[in-house]
Amino acid sequence: QVQLVESGGGLVQAGASLRLSCAASGRTVSGYGMAWFRQAPGKERTFVAGINWTGDRTYYADSVKGRFTISRDNAKRTVYLQMNSLKPEDTAVYYCAARTSYYVALTDPSYDYWGQGTQVTVSS
């Protein structure tokens, strides 16, 4: 079993930056693809960014390209999401997810483990 714990969320003004972290514990996430999803109030959970096991392939939703950067430190078993130029529409609960594959997938059901989420609120 893998436990994922997100941190780094908060309340910021539009244009600010935040860095989310996702720390994995329990069974190793060696070889796992990792991703961030988000869910805004009243909306479905959607893919934000993903990174493969080796960290050389990253994927982003169109809405965050050029503003968000996903990275990972396998030695620390941690995945990061650097979020710059935040907009009010980025307000959501952000979830970290892991799948037992080297590769990234863009849909919820493809992931085996989920964190509890961290709230990001961007005021205008």
Short mmCIF file of C-alpha atoms in Angstrom, two decimals:
data_model
loop_
_atom_site.label_atom_id
_atom_site.label_comp_id
_atom_site.label_asym_id
_atom_site.label_seq_id
_atom_site.Cartn_x
_atom_site.Cartn_y
_atom_site.Cartn_z
CA GLN A 1 0.00 0.00 0.00
CA VAL A 2 1.12 3.53 -0.78
CA GLN A 3 0.16 6.61 1.19
CA LEU A 4 0.29 10.02 -0.47
CA VAL A 5 0.20 13.23 1.54
CA GLU A 6 -0.14 16.60 -0.14
CA SER A 7 0.94 19.91 1.34
CA GLY A 8 1.54 23.48 0.28
CA GLY A 9 -1.94 24.67 -0.50
CA GLY A 10 -3.34 27.95 0.73
CA LEU A 11 -5.05 31.24 -0.02
CA VAL A 12 -3.21 33.59 -2.38
CA GLN A 13 -3.99 36.52 -4.63
CA ALA A 14 -4.11 36.29 -8.39
CA GLY A 15 -0.64 36.37 -9.89
CA ALA A 16 1.02 34.71 -6.91
CA SER A 17 2.85 31.40 -6.79
CA LEU A 18 2.52 28.24 -4.73
CA ARG A 19 4.43 24.99 -4.64
CA LEU A 20 2.56 21.83 -3.79
CA SER A 21 4.35 18.75 -2.50
CA CYS A 22 3.26 15.14 -2.47
CA ALA A 23 5.18 12.83 -0.17
CA ALA A 24 4.86 9.08 -0.64
CA SER A 25 5.24 6.56 2.15
CA GLY A 26 4.59 2.90 2.68
CA ARG A 27 5.33 0.69 -0.26
CA THR A 28 7.87 2.14 -2.65
CA VAL A 29 6.70 4.25 -5.58
CA SER A 30 9.68 3.11 -7.55
CA GLY A 31 8.63 2.82 -11.15
CA TYR A 32 5.35 4.68 -10.63
CA GLY A 33 3.94 7.40 -12.83
CA MET A 34 2.66 10.35 -10.82
CA ALA A 35 0.16 13.12 -11.49
CA TRP A 36 -1.77 16.02 -10.06
CA PHE A 37 -5.50 16.39 -10.53
CA ARG A 38 -7.84 19.08 -9.27
CA GLN A 39 -11.50 19.41 -8.47
CA ALA A 40 -13.29 22.72 -8.30
CA PRO A 41 -16.62 23.05 -6.43
CA GLY A 42 -19.42 21.49 -8.40
CA LYS A 43 -17.10 20.16 -11.10
CA GLU A 44 -15.49 16.87 -11.96
CA ARG A 45 -11.92 16.09 -11.05
CA THR A 46 -9.59 16.84 -13.96
CA PHE A 47 -6.00 16.14 -14.92
CA VAL A 48 -3.54 18.97 -14.29
CA ALA A 49 -0.03 17.56 -14.81
CA GLY A 50 1.78 14.24 -14.90
CA ILE A 51 5.34 12.95 -14.85
CA ASN A 52 6.76 9.57 -15.72
CA TRP A 53 8.99 7.53 -13.45
CA THR A 54 12.29 8.82 -14.79
CA GLY A 55 11.07 12.41 -14.85
CA ASP A 56 11.98 13.03 -18.47
CA ARG A 57 8.40 13.13 -19.73
CA THR A 58 5.87 15.62 -18.44
CA TYR A 59 2.32 16.37 -19.49
CA TYR A 60 0.06 19.33 -18.78
CA ALA A 61 -3.51 20.37 -19.21
CA ASP A 62 -3.82 23.18 -21.73
CA SER A 63 -5.15 25.49 -19.03
CA VAL A 64 -1.91 25.34 -17.02
CA LYS A 65 0.76 25.03 -19.71
CA GLY A 66 3.46 27.62 -19.28
CA ARG A 67 2.38 28.40 -15.70
CA PHE A 68 2.70 25.08 -13.83
CA THR A 69 5.69 22.77 -13.62
CA ILE A 70 5.65 19.22 -12.29
CA SER A 71 8.84 17.60 -11.02
CA ARG A 72 9.87 14.69 -8.83
CA ASP A 73 12.68 13.72 -6.52
CA ASN A 74 12.71 9.93 -6.39
CA ALA A 75 15.30 9.85 -3.62
CA LYS A 76 12.89 11.84 -1.46
CA ARG A 77 9.84 10.03 -2.84
CA THR A 78 8.25 13.41 -3.44
CA VAL A 79 6.48 15.02 -6.37
CA TYR A 80 6.10 18.77 -6.71
CA LEU A 81 3.79 21.11 -8.56
CA GLN A 82 5.14 24.63 -8.97
CA MET A 83 2.25 26.93 -9.77
CA ASN A 84 3.00 30.42 -11.05
CA SER A 85 0.76 33.25 -12.24
CA LEU A 86 -2.18 31.76 -10.40
CA LYS A 87 -5.67 32.70 -11.53
CA PRO A 88 -9.00 32.56 -9.69
CA GLU A 89 -10.02 29.70 -11.99
CA ASP A 90 -7.18 27.63 -10.51
CA THR A 91 -9.13 27.48 -7.25
CA ALA A 92 -9.72 23.82 -6.42
CA VAL A 93 -8.74 20.92 -4.23
CA TYR A 94 -5.53 19.49 -5.68
CA TYR A 95 -4.92 15.75 -5.48
CA CYS A 96 -1.75 13.77 -5.95
CA ALA A 97 -2.07 10.38 -7.62
CA ALA A 98 0.22 7.41 -8.35
CA ARG A 99 -0.14 4.55 -10.77
CA THR A 100 1.76 1.28 -10.94
CA SER A 101 3.22 2.06 -14.32
CA TYR A 102 6.24 3.96 -15.52
CA TYR A 103 3.97 6.10 -17.65
CA VAL A 104 1.48 8.89 -17.16
CA ALA A 105 -2.23 8.55 -17.81
CA LEU A 106 -4.69 11.40 -18.17
CA THR A 107 -7.74 9.88 -16.51
CA ASP A 108 -8.73 9.14 -12.90
CA PRO A 109 -9.38 5.42 -13.18
CA SER A 110 -5.82 4.83 -14.34
CA TYR A 111 -4.41 5.73 -10.95
CA ASP A 112 -4.14 3.32 -8.06
CA TYR A 113 -3.38 5.60 -5.14
CA TRP A 114 -4.66 9.03 -4.15
CA GLY A 115 -3.89 11.61 -1.52
CA GLN A 116 -6.50 13.42 0.55
CA GLY A 117 -6.07 16.67 -1.32
CA THR A 118 -4.95 20.18 -0.49
CA GLN A 119 -7.04 23.31 -1.00
CA VAL A 120 -5.78 26.06 -3.26
CA THR A 121 -7.79 29.29 -3.29
CA VAL A 122 -6.88 32.18 -5.56
CA SER A 123 -8.60 35.50 -4.94
CA SER A 124 -9.05 38.14 -7.59
#
